[in-house]
Short mmCIF file of C-alpha atoms in Angstrom, two decimals:
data_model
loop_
_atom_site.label_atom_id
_atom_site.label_comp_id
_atom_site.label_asym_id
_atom_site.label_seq_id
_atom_site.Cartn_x
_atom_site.Cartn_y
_atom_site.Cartn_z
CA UNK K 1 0.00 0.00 0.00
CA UNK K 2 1.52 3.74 -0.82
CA UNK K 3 2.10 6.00 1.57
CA UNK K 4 -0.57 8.19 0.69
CA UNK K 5 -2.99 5.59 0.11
CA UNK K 6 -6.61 6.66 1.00
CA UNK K 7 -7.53 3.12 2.07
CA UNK K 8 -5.34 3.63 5.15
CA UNK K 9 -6.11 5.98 7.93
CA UNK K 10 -4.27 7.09 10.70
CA UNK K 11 -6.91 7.51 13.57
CA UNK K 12 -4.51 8.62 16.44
CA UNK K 13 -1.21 8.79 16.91
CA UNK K 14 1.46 6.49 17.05
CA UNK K 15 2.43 5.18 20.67
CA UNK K 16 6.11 4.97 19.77
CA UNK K 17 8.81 5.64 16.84
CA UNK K 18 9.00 1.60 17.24
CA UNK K 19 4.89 1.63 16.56
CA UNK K 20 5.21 3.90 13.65
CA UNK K 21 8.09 2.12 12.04
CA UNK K 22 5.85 -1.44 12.53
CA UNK K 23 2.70 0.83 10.86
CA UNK K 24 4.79 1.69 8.02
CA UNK K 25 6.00 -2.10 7.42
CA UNK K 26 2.62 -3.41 7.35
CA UNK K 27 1.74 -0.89 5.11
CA UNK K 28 4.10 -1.93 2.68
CA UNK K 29 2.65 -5.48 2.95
CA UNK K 30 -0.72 -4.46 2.00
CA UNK K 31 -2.04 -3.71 -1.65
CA UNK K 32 -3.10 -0.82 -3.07
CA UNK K 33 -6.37 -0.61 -4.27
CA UNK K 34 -10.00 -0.76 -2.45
CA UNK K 35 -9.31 -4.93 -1.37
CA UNK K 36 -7.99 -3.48 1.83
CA UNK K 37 -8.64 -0.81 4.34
CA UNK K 38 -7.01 -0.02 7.22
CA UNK K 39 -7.71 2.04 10.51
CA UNK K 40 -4.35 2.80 13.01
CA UNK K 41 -4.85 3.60 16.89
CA UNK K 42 -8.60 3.46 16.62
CA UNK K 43 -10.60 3.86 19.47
CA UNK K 44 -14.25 2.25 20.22
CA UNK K 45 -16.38 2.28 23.25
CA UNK K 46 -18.27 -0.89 23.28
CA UNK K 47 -22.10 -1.50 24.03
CA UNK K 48 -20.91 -1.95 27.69
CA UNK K 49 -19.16 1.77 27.82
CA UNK K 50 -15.73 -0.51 28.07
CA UNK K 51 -13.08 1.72 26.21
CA UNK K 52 -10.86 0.02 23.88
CA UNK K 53 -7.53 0.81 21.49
CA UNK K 54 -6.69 -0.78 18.71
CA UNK K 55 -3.61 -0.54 17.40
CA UNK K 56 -4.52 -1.48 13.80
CA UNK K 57 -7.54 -2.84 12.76
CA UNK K 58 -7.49 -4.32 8.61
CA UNK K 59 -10.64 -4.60 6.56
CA UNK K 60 -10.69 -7.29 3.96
CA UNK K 61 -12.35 -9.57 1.31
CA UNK K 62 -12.39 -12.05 4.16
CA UNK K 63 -13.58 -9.88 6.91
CA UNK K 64 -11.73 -7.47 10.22
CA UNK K 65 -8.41 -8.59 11.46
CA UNK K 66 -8.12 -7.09 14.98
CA UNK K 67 -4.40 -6.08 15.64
CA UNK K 68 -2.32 -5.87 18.45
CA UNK K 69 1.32 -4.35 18.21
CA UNK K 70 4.13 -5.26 20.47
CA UNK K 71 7.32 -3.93 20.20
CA UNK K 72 8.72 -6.16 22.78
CA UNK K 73 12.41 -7.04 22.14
CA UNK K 74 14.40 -10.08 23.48
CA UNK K 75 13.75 -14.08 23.94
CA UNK K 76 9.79 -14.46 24.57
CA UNK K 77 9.17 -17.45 26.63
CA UNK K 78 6.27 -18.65 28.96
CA UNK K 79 3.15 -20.58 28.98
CA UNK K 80 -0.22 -19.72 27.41
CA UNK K 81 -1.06 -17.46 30.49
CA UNK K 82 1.82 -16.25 31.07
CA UNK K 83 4.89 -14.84 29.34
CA UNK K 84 8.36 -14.09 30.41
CA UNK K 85 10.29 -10.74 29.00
CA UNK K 86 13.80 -9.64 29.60
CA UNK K 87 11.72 -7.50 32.25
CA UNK K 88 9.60 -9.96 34.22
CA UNK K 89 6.28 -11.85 33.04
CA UNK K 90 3.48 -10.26 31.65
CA UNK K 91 0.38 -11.56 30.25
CA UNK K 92 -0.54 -13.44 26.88
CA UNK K 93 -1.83 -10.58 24.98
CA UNK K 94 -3.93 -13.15 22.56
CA UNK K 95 -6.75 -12.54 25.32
CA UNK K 96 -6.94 -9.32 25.39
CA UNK K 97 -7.01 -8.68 21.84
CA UNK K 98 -9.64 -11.44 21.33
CA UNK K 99 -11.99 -9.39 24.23
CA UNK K 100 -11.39 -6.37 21.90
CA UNK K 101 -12.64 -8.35 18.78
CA UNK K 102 -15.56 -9.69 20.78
CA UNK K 103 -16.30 -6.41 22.17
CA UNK K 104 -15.87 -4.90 18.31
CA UNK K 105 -18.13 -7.14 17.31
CA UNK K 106 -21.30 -6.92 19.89
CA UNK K 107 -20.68 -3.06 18.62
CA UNK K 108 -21.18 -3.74 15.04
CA UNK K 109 -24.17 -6.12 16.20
CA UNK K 110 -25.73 -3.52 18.19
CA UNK K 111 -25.17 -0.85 15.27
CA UNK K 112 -26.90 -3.78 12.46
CA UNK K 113 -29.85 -3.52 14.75
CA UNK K 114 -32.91 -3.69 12.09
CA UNK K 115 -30.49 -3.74 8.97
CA UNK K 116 -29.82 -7.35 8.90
CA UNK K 117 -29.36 -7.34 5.14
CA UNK K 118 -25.41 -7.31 5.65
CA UNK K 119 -23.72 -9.67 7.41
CA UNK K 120 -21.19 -9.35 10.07
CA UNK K 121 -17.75 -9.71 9.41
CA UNK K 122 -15.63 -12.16 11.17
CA UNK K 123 -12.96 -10.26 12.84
CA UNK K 124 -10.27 -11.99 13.67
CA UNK K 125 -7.65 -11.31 16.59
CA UNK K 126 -3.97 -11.30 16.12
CA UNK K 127 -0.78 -10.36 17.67
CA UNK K 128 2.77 -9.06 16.28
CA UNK K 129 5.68 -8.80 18.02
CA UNK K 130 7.39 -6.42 16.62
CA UNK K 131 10.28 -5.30 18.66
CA UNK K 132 14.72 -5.32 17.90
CA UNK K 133 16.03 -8.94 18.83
CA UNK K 134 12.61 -10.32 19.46
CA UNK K 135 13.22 -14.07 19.57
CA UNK K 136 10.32 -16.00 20.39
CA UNK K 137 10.47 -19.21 22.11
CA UNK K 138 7.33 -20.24 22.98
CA UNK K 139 5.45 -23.97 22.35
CA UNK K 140 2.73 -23.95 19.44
CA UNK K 141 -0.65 -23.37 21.96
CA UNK K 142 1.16 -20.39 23.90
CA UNK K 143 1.70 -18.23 20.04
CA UNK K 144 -1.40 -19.28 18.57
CA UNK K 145 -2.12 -16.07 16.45
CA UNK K 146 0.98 -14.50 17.36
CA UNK K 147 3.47 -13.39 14.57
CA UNK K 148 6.76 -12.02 14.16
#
């Protein structure tokens, strides 16, 4: 996708030069044209009032893809729950980001109310890490939709 493409907008601002330099390689994986169409640091409050940013959220042929940035750097190790960073453990962020895609979706659900004549997307929930030296080292449950 160009730089200037009008498919991709930039909602709010980047968190970090590390965010902006992940925005602008995605980007560049994306084609041009009106296939794709892309939303960065978008904020939704759900049906519930429950606040939410996204760091990227991708509209496609095949529906939403729900993105979650992490510009962790270092060996990634830990369980499903749990991980373990250079810095101490944090949580998987897989659940988080699928609440978000839930909670994205109720939205659109509530907003379809009496216009049923277009069906919901499926929005799917990923995660990138993103970050220098990120080696991830992590068994096949604990990354499921987790990239690098």
């Amino acid at each position: 996708m160009r730089d200037d493409s009008p498919q991709w907008r930039d909602v709010g601002e980047p968190a970090s030069a590390e965010e902006a330099d992940a925005f602008r390689a995605i980007k560049r994986l994306l084609p041009d044209g009106a296939i794709c169409w892309a939303w960065s640091n978008l904020t939704f409050t759900d049906t519930r009032g429950r606040l939410s940013e996204t760091d990227l959220l991708l509209l496609t042929q095949t529906g939403m893809t729900l993105i979650e940035l992490k510009g962790w750097s270092g060996r990634i190790t830990g369980a499903q729950q749990r991980w373990v960073l250079g810095r101490g453990e944090v949580d998987n962020p897989r659940y988080l980001t699928d609440r978000k895609a839930k909670w994205l979706k109720g939205l659109l659900a509530y907003l379809q109310e009496g216009n049923r004549r277009v069906p919901l997307p499926h929005i799917r929930a990923i995660t990138v890490l993103h970050g220098p030296n990120c080696v991830v080292d992590l068994d096949d449950p604990s990354k499921a939709d987790t990239h690098g």
